[in-house]
PDB file of C-alpha atoms in Angstrom:
ATOM      1  CA  MET A   1      19.988  10.436-119.820  1.00 80.00           C
ATOM      2  CA  GLY A   2      23.591  11.471-119.156  1.00 92.00           C
ATOM      3  CA  THR A   3      25.250  14.287-117.353  1.00 94.00           C
ATOM      4  CA  PRO A   4      27.171  16.520-119.229  1.00 95.00           C
ATOM      5  CA  LEU A   5      30.731  17.910-117.890  1.00 96.00           C
ATOM      6  CA  GLU A   6      30.115  20.925-116.446  1.00 95.00           C
ATOM      7  CA  THR A   7      31.456  23.773-119.150  1.00 97.00           C
ATOM      8  CA  PRO A   8      31.412  23.104-122.884  1.00 96.00           C
ATOM      9  CA  GLU A   9      35.338  22.979-123.147  1.00 97.00           C
ATOM     10  CA  GLU A  10      35.421  20.238-121.006  1.00 97.00           C
ATOM     11  CA  GLN A  11      32.614  18.472-122.439  1.00 98.00           C
ATOM     12  CA  ALA A  12      34.205  18.535-125.918  1.00 98.00           C
ATOM     13  CA  ALA A  13      37.492  17.034-124.549  1.00 97.00           C
ATOM     14  CA  GLU A  14      36.464  14.559-123.029  1.00 98.00           C
ATOM     15  CA  VAL A  15      34.145  13.313-126.007  1.00 98.00           C
ATOM     16  CA  VAL A  16      37.011  13.745-128.481  1.00 98.00           C
ATOM     17  CA  ASP A  17      39.505  11.704-125.987  1.00 98.00           C
ATOM     18  CA  ARG A  18      37.105   8.365-125.418  1.00 98.00           C
ATOM     19  CA  LEU A  19      36.274   8.928-128.867  1.00 98.00           C
ATOM     20  CA  GLU A  20      39.895   8.584-130.337  1.00 98.00           C
ATOM     21  CA  ALA A  21      40.109   5.754-127.674  1.00 98.00           C
ATOM     22  CA  GLU A  22      37.310   3.722-129.110  1.00 98.00           C
ATOM     23  CA  TYR A  23      38.571   4.987-132.660  1.00 98.00           C
ATOM     24  CA  PRO A  24      42.214   4.637-132.837  1.00 97.00           C
ATOM     25  CA  ASP A  25      42.590   4.022-136.990  1.00 95.00           C
ATOM     26  CA  SER A  26      40.063   7.379-137.495  1.00 97.00           C
ATOM     27  CA  THR A  27      40.511   8.795-140.955  1.00 96.00           C
ATOM     28  CA  ILE A  28      38.999  10.182-143.875  1.00 97.00           C
ATOM     29  CA  SER A  29      37.540   7.580-146.152  1.00 96.00           C
ATOM     30  CA  LEU A  30      37.194   8.331-149.282  1.00 98.00           C
ATOM     31  CA  ARG A  31      39.385   6.960-151.590  1.00 98.00           C
ATOM     32  CA  TYR A  32      41.637   9.359-154.469  1.00 98.00           C
ATOM     33  CA  SER A  33      45.254   9.635-154.972  1.00 98.00           C
ATOM     34  CA  ASN A  34      45.474  12.869-155.684  1.00 98.00           C
ATOM     35  CA  ARG A  35      44.129  15.965-155.022  1.00 98.00           C
ATOM     36  CA  LEU A  36      41.674  16.412-158.036  1.00 98.00           C
ATOM     37  CA  GLU A  37      40.674  13.109-157.538  1.00 98.00           C
ATOM     38  CA  LEU A  38      39.875  13.892-154.026  1.00 98.00           C
ATOM     39  CA  LEU A  39      38.116  17.394-154.942  1.00 98.00           C
ATOM     40  CA  ILE A  40      35.687  15.289-157.103  1.00 98.00           C
ATOM     41  CA  ALA A  41      34.680  12.487-154.412  1.00 98.00           C
ATOM     42  CA  VAL A  42      33.604  14.903-152.188  1.00 98.00           C
ATOM     43  CA  ILE A  43      32.075  16.333-154.281  1.00 98.00           C
ATOM     44  CA  LEU A  44      30.104  13.205-155.084  1.00 98.00           C
ATOM     45  CA  SER A  45      29.720  12.751-151.698  1.00 96.00           C
ATOM     46  CA  ALA A  46      27.220  15.261-150.170  1.00 93.00           C
ATOM     47  CA  GLN A  47      23.767  13.218-150.052  1.00 92.00           C
ATOM     48  CA  CYS A  48      26.140   9.980-150.526  1.00 94.00           C
ATOM     49  CA  THR A  49      27.390   7.295-148.665  1.00 94.00           C
ATOM     50  CA  ASP A  50      31.278   7.520-148.894  1.00 95.00           C
ATOM     51  CA  GLU A  51      30.519   3.838-149.967  1.00 95.00           C
ATOM     52  CA  ARG A  52      28.775   4.967-152.982  1.00 97.00           C
ATOM     53  CA  VAL A  53      31.140   7.193-154.128  1.00 98.00           C
ATOM     54  CA  ASN A  54      34.375   4.833-153.636  1.00 98.00           C
ATOM     55  CA  SER A  55      32.691   2.002-155.302  1.00 97.00           C
ATOM     56  CA  GLU A  56      31.628   5.057-158.511  1.00 96.00           C
ATOM     57  CA  THR A  57      34.844   6.372-158.472  1.00 97.00           C
ATOM     58  CA  GLU A  58      36.980   3.563-158.960  1.00 96.00           C
ATOM     59  CA  HIS A  59      36.337   3.022-162.677  1.00 96.00           C
ATOM     60  CA  LEU A  60      36.045   7.184-162.401  1.00 98.00           C
ATOM     61  CA  PHE A  61      39.430   7.697-162.146  1.00 98.00           C
ATOM     62  CA  GLU A  62      40.490   5.190-164.648  1.00 97.00           C
ATOM     63  CA  LYS A  63      39.070   6.893-167.229  1.00 98.00           C
ATOM     64  CA  TYR A  64      39.479  10.989-167.043  1.00 98.00           C
ATOM     65  CA  ASP A  65      42.802  11.142-165.480  1.00 94.00           C
ATOM     66  CA  GLY A  66      43.138  15.145-165.257  1.00 97.00           C
ATOM     67  CA  PRO A  67      40.735  18.545-165.044  1.00 98.00           C
ATOM     68  CA  GLU A  68      41.007  18.322-169.085  1.00 98.00           C
ATOM     69  CA  ALA A  69      39.527  14.691-169.309  1.00 98.00           C
ATOM     70  CA  TYR A  70      36.804  15.717-167.584  1.00 98.00           C
ATOM     71  CA  ALA A  71      36.557  19.496-168.972  1.00 98.00           C
ATOM     72  CA  ALA A  72      36.392  17.973-171.874  1.00 98.00           C
ATOM     73  CA  VAL A  73      33.562  15.544-172.114  1.00 98.00           C
ATOM     74  CA  SER A  74      29.933  16.305-172.369  1.00 98.00           C
ATOM     75  CA  GLU A  75      27.967  16.773-169.305  1.00 98.00           C
ATOM     76  CA  GLU A  76      25.798  14.439-170.462  1.00 98.00           C
ATOM     77  CA  GLU A  77      28.097  11.711-170.630  1.00 98.00           C
ATOM     78  CA  LEU A  78      30.164  12.360-167.346  1.00 98.00           C
ATOM     79  CA  ALA A  79      26.390  11.882-165.893  1.00 98.00           C
ATOM     80  CA  GLU A  80      25.560   9.241-167.751  1.00 97.00           C
ATOM     81  CA  ASP A  81      29.082   7.493-165.707  1.00 97.00           C
ATOM     82  CA  LEU A  82      27.802   9.048-162.687  1.00 97.00           C
ATOM     83  CA  SER A  83      24.133   7.830-162.800  1.00 95.00           C
ATOM     84  CA  SER A  84      24.677   6.374-159.067  1.00 95.00           C
ATOM     85  CA  ILE A  85      25.472   8.937-157.361  1.00 97.00           C
ATOM     86  CA  THR A  86      22.448  10.854-155.646  1.00 96.00           C
ATOM     87  CA  TYR A  87      21.678  14.478-157.986  1.00 97.00           C
ATOM     88  CA  TYR A  88      24.663  12.790-160.601  1.00 97.00           C
ATOM     89  CA  ASN A  89      23.297  15.367-163.275  1.00 97.00           C
ATOM     90  CA  SER A  90      24.145  18.479-161.268  1.00 98.00           C
ATOM     91  CA  LYS A  91      27.155  16.695-159.702  1.00 98.00           C
ATOM     92  CA  ALA A  92      28.264  16.366-163.230  1.00 98.00           C
ATOM     93  CA  GLY A  93      27.636  19.466-164.157  1.00 98.00           C
ATOM     94  CA  TYR A  94      29.882  20.949-161.045  1.00 98.00           C
ATOM     95  CA  ILE A  95      33.042  18.357-162.287  1.00 98.00           C
ATOM     96  CA  LYS A  96      32.560  19.710-164.839  1.00 98.00           C
ATOM     97  CA  SER A  97      32.465  23.503-164.652  1.00 98.00           C
ATOM     98  CA  THR A  98      35.354  23.531-161.709  1.00 98.00           C
ATOM     99  CA  CYS A  99      37.783  22.201-163.832  1.00 98.00           C
ATOM    100  CA  GLU A 100      37.698  23.927-166.808  1.00 98.00           C
ATOM    101  CA  THR A 101      37.719  26.887-163.998  1.00 98.00           C
ATOM    102  CA  ILE A 102      40.659  25.152-162.254  1.00 98.00           C
ATOM    103  CA  LEU A 103      42.621  24.895-165.948  1.00 98.00           C
ATOM    104  CA  GLU A 104      41.383  28.106-167.160  1.00 98.00           C
ATOM    105  CA  GLU A 105      42.386  30.269-163.433  1.00 98.00           C
ATOM    106  CA  HIS A 106      44.511  28.087-161.385  1.00 98.00           C
ATOM    107  CA  ASP A 107      46.909  26.086-164.038  1.00 97.00           C
ATOM    108  CA  GLY A 108      45.264  22.585-164.060  1.00 98.00           C
ATOM    109  CA  GLU A 109      46.407  22.585-159.860  1.00 98.00           C
ATOM    110  CA  VAL A 110      43.299  22.653-157.587  1.00 98.00           C
ATOM    111  CA  PRO A 111      43.474  25.656-155.139  1.00 98.00           C
ATOM    112  CA  ASP A 112      45.090  26.202-152.234  1.00 97.00           C
ATOM    113  CA  THR A 113      43.112  28.575-150.587  1.00 98.00           C
ATOM    114  CA  MET A 114      39.306  28.921-148.913  1.00 97.00           C
ATOM    115  CA  ASP A 115      38.313  32.010-150.334  1.00 97.00           C
ATOM    116  CA  GLU A 116      39.529  29.925-154.128  1.00 98.00           C
ATOM    117  CA  LEU A 117      38.350  27.104-153.367  1.00 98.00           C
ATOM    118  CA  THR A 118      35.218  28.190-152.510  1.00 98.00           C
ATOM    119  CA  GLU A 119      34.216  29.450-155.542  1.00 98.00           C
ATOM    120  CA  LEU A 120      34.293  26.619-157.699  1.00 98.00           C
ATOM    121  CA  SER A 121      31.055  25.473-158.751  1.00 97.00           C
ATOM    122  CA  GLY A 122      29.465  22.776-156.206  1.00 96.00           C
ATOM    123  CA  VAL A 123      32.204  23.587-153.723  1.00 98.00           C
ATOM    124  CA  GLY A 124      31.221  25.127-150.631  1.00 96.00           C
ATOM    125  CA  ARG A 125      32.985  25.351-146.971  1.00 96.00           C
ATOM    126  CA  LYS A 126      32.794  21.788-145.706  1.00 96.00           C
ATOM    127  CA  THR A 127      33.933  20.516-149.394  1.00 97.00           C
ATOM    128  CA  ALA A 128      36.934  23.463-149.319  1.00 98.00           C
ATOM    129  CA  ASN A 129      38.270  22.279-145.460  1.00 98.00           C
ATOM    130  CA  VAL A 130      38.511  18.900-146.558  1.00 98.00           C
ATOM    131  CA  VAL A 131      40.414  19.516-149.977  1.00 98.00           C
ATOM    132  CA  LEU A 132      42.083  21.882-147.229  1.00 98.00           C
ATOM    133  CA  GLN A 133      42.758  19.517-144.750  1.00 98.00           C
ATOM    134  CA  HIS A 134      43.311  16.141-146.645  1.00 98.00           C
ATOM    135  CA  GLY A 135      45.075  17.408-149.814  1.00 98.00           C
ATOM    136  CA  HIS A 136      47.444  20.371-149.128  1.00 98.00           C
ATOM    137  CA  ASP A 137      47.717  19.617-144.721  1.00 97.00           C
ATOM    138  CA  VAL A 138      45.719  22.903-144.564  1.00 97.00           C
ATOM    139  CA  VAL A 139      43.582  22.743-141.370  1.00 97.00           C
ATOM    140  CA  GLU A 140      41.553  25.891-140.816  1.00 95.00           C
ATOM    141  CA  GLY A 141      38.209  24.546-139.746  1.00 97.00           C
ATOM    142  CA  ILE A 142      36.152  22.074-139.284  1.00 98.00           C
ATOM    143  CA  VAL A 143      34.486  19.467-141.126  1.00 97.00           C
ATOM    144  CA  VAL A 144      30.424  19.840-140.511  1.00 97.00           C
ATOM    145  CA  ASP A 145      29.132  16.831-142.272  1.00 95.00           C
ATOM    146  CA  THR A 146      25.507  15.417-141.106  1.00 95.00           C
ATOM    147  CA  HIS A 147      26.913  13.114-138.823  1.00 97.00           C
ATOM    148  CA  VAL A 148      29.117  16.311-137.186  1.00 98.00           C
ATOM    149  CA  GLN A 149      26.119  18.349-136.880  1.00 97.00           C
ATOM    150  CA  ARG A 150      24.278  15.201-135.244  1.00 98.00           C
ATOM    151  CA  LEU A 151      26.337  14.085-132.606  1.00 98.00           C
ATOM    152  CA  SER A 152      27.919  17.626-131.312  1.00 98.00           C
ATOM    153  CA  ARG A 153      23.809  18.847-130.813  1.00 98.00           C
ATOM    154  CA  ARG A 154      23.110  15.437-129.139  1.00 97.00           C
ATOM    155  CA  LEU A 155      25.719  16.172-127.075  1.00 97.00           C
ATOM    156  CA  GLY A 156      24.816  19.367-126.440  1.00 97.00           C
ATOM    157  CA  LEU A 157      28.073  20.804-127.915  1.00 98.00           C
ATOM    158  CA  THR A 158      25.871  22.801-129.570  1.00 97.00           C
ATOM    159  CA  GLU A 159      22.082  23.914-129.871  1.00 96.00           C
ATOM    160  CA  GLU A 160      23.166  25.653-133.968  1.00 97.00           C
ATOM    161  CA  GLU A 161      21.312  24.262-136.632  1.00 94.00           C
ATOM    162  CA  ARG A 162      23.143  25.508-139.745  1.00 96.00           C
ATOM    163  CA  PRO A 163      26.798  24.132-140.751  1.00 95.00           C
ATOM    164  CA  GLU A 164      28.689  27.104-140.832  1.00 95.00           C
ATOM    165  CA  ALA A 165      27.246  28.180-137.101  1.00 97.00           C
ATOM    166  CA  ILE A 166      27.943  24.898-135.725  1.00 98.00           C
ATOM    167  CA  GLU A 167      31.423  24.485-137.058  1.00 98.00           C
ATOM    168  CA  ARG A 168      32.596  28.448-135.499  1.00 97.00           C
ATOM    169  CA  GLU A 169      30.810  27.169-132.052  1.00 98.00           C
ATOM    170  CA  LEU A 170      32.932  23.392-132.338  1.00 98.00           C
ATOM    171  CA  MET A 171      36.105  25.998-133.072  1.00 98.00           C
ATOM    172  CA  GLU A 172      35.402  27.887-129.758  1.00 97.00           C
ATOM    173  CA  LEU A 173      35.557  24.095-128.028  1.00 98.00           C
ATOM    174  CA  VAL A 174      37.202  21.650-129.589  1.00 97.00           C
ATOM    175  CA  PRO A 175      41.201  22.178-129.517  1.00 95.00           C
ATOM    176  CA  GLU A 176      42.649  22.946-132.869  1.00 96.00           C
ATOM    177  CA  GLU A 177      44.933  20.084-132.813  1.00 96.00           C
ATOM    178  CA  TYR A 178      42.101  18.109-133.613  1.00 97.00           C
ATOM    179  CA  TRP A 179      40.032  20.519-135.496  1.00 98.00           C
ATOM    180  CA  GLN A 180      40.756  17.700-138.832  1.00 97.00           C
ATOM    181  CA  GLY A 181      40.435  14.668-136.275  1.00 97.00           C
ATOM    182  CA  PHE A 182      37.082  15.801-134.014  1.00 98.00           C
ATOM    183  CA  THR A 183      35.326  15.558-137.634  1.00 98.00           C
ATOM    184  CA  HIS A 184      36.456  11.548-138.503  1.00 98.00           C
ATOM    185  CA  LEU A 185      35.887  10.594-134.784  1.00 98.00           C
ATOM    186  CA  CYS A 186      31.735  11.385-135.034  1.00 98.00           C
ATOM    187  CA  ILE A 187      31.680   9.843-138.502  1.00 97.00           C
ATOM    188  CA  ASP A 188      32.852   6.562-137.180  1.00 98.00           C
ATOM    189  CA  HIS A 189      30.626   6.933-134.069  1.00 98.00           C
ATOM    190  CA  GLY A 190      27.481   8.299-135.940  1.00 97.00           C
ATOM    191  CA  ARG A 191      28.213   5.388-138.375  1.00 96.00           C
ATOM    192  CA  ALA A 192      28.796   2.424-135.916  1.00 97.00           C
ATOM    193  CA  THR A 193      26.614   3.460-133.187  1.00 97.00           C
ATOM    194  CA  CYS A 194      24.898   7.129-132.904  1.00 98.00           C
ATOM    195  CA  THR A 195      22.765   6.744-135.423  1.00 97.00           C
ATOM    196  CA  ALA A 196      19.856   9.072-136.985  1.00 94.00           C
ATOM    197  CA  ARG A 197      17.252   7.253-136.566  1.00 90.00           C
ATOM    198  CA  SER A 198      18.340   4.404-133.513  1.00 91.00           C
ATOM    199  CA  PRO A 199      21.410   5.218-131.443  1.00 95.00           C
ATOM    200  CA  ASP A 200      22.660   2.637-129.829  1.00 96.00           C
ATOM    201  CA  CYS A 201      23.312   3.929-126.308  1.00 96.00           C
ATOM    202  CA  GLY A 202      23.374   0.904-123.957  1.00 94.00           C
ATOM    203  CA  ASP A 203      26.515   0.266-126.362  1.00 95.00           C
ATOM    204  CA  CYS A 204      28.009   4.121-126.750  1.00 97.00           C
ATOM    205  CA  VAL A 205      31.167   4.902-124.466  1.00 98.00           C
ATOM    206  CA  LEU A 206      29.909   8.501-124.231  1.00 98.00           C
ATOM    207  CA  ALA A 207      26.103   7.761-122.723  1.00 96.00           C
ATOM    208  CA  ASP A 208      26.639   8.805-119.421  1.00 96.00           C
ATOM    209  CA  ILE A 209      27.822  12.127-120.675  1.00 97.00           C
ATOM    210  CA  CYS A 210      24.935  12.581-122.965  1.00 97.00           C
ATOM    211  CA  PRO A 211      21.918  14.694-122.493  1.00 95.00           C
ATOM    212  CA  SER A 212      20.634  13.096-125.278  1.00 95.00           C
ATOM    213  CA  GLU A 213      20.631   9.526-124.251  1.00 93.00           C
ATOM    214  CA  ARG A 214      17.894   7.477-124.382  1.00 87.00           C
ATOM    215  CA  GLY A 215      17.970   5.660-120.778  1.00 77.00           C
ATOM    216  CA  ASP A 216      15.725   8.121-119.393  1.00 67.00           C
ATOM    217  CA  GLY A 217      15.764  10.971-121.633  1.00 68.00           C
ATOM    218  CA  ASP A 218      12.838  12.412-123.404  1.00 79.00           C
ATOM    219  CA  VAL A 219      14.621  14.268-126.363  1.00 85.00           C
ATOM    220  CA  ASP A 220      16.857  13.725-128.836  1.00 89.00           C
ATOM    221  CA  LEU A 221      18.705  17.437-129.136  1.00 88.00           C
ATOM    222  CA  ALA A 222      20.685  16.314-132.942  1.00 88.00           C
ATOM    223  CA  SER A 223      16.193  16.884-133.892  1.00 87.00           C
ATOM    224  CA  GLY A 224      13.951  18.553-130.769  1.00 86.00           C
ATOM    225  CA  GLU A 225      11.907  15.870-131.109  1.00 86.00           C
ATOM    226  CA  PRO A 226      10.958  12.946-128.467  1.00 86.00           C
ATOM    227  CA  TRP A 227      12.241   9.907-128.787  1.00 84.00           C
TER     228      TRP A 227
END
């Protein structure tokens, strides 16, 4: 197992430095051309790969060109258009309801505050953070998806399990100017190397400072289970 740096703050800073060097072009992988498309793409991405979402939204965004179109279509037809997405029936309902609210309460515009976004159907803090960061250039938190959750626990940055608690702890450790980039660095590294089931610790730039490193480590701190 690796040896973390002396303080969590030092550990977080070193993680950011190394991952920035490894993934210099790290950014959001969802494709969109406006705030509504971003919001819909993020809603669809829950428990679904970005690759699948991008494939689905390519035709979705051609068919529906604004909140009026989503609000007018039947939920059944919208669900059919999303049939390759996980939980497509529920997500169709979220999107239709969200667009109705955007029309009725926000003059057809995607709102720009955490409180207003999280009042929309199917929008939690994670989704709202993504929309604020990439749609409104407002960074007030860290997006905690499954990759961020897994890596931050494996690297000893947190012992929390719930995304909201992990976010609060990371916001104390990660410098604010890196809050947005931290998520994408974790996603890139989680996809390329630090995967959920079989992380490639032998080819990991963080192995020497990772307390979960499999060389002689016994436990995956992300799950708490033995390797």
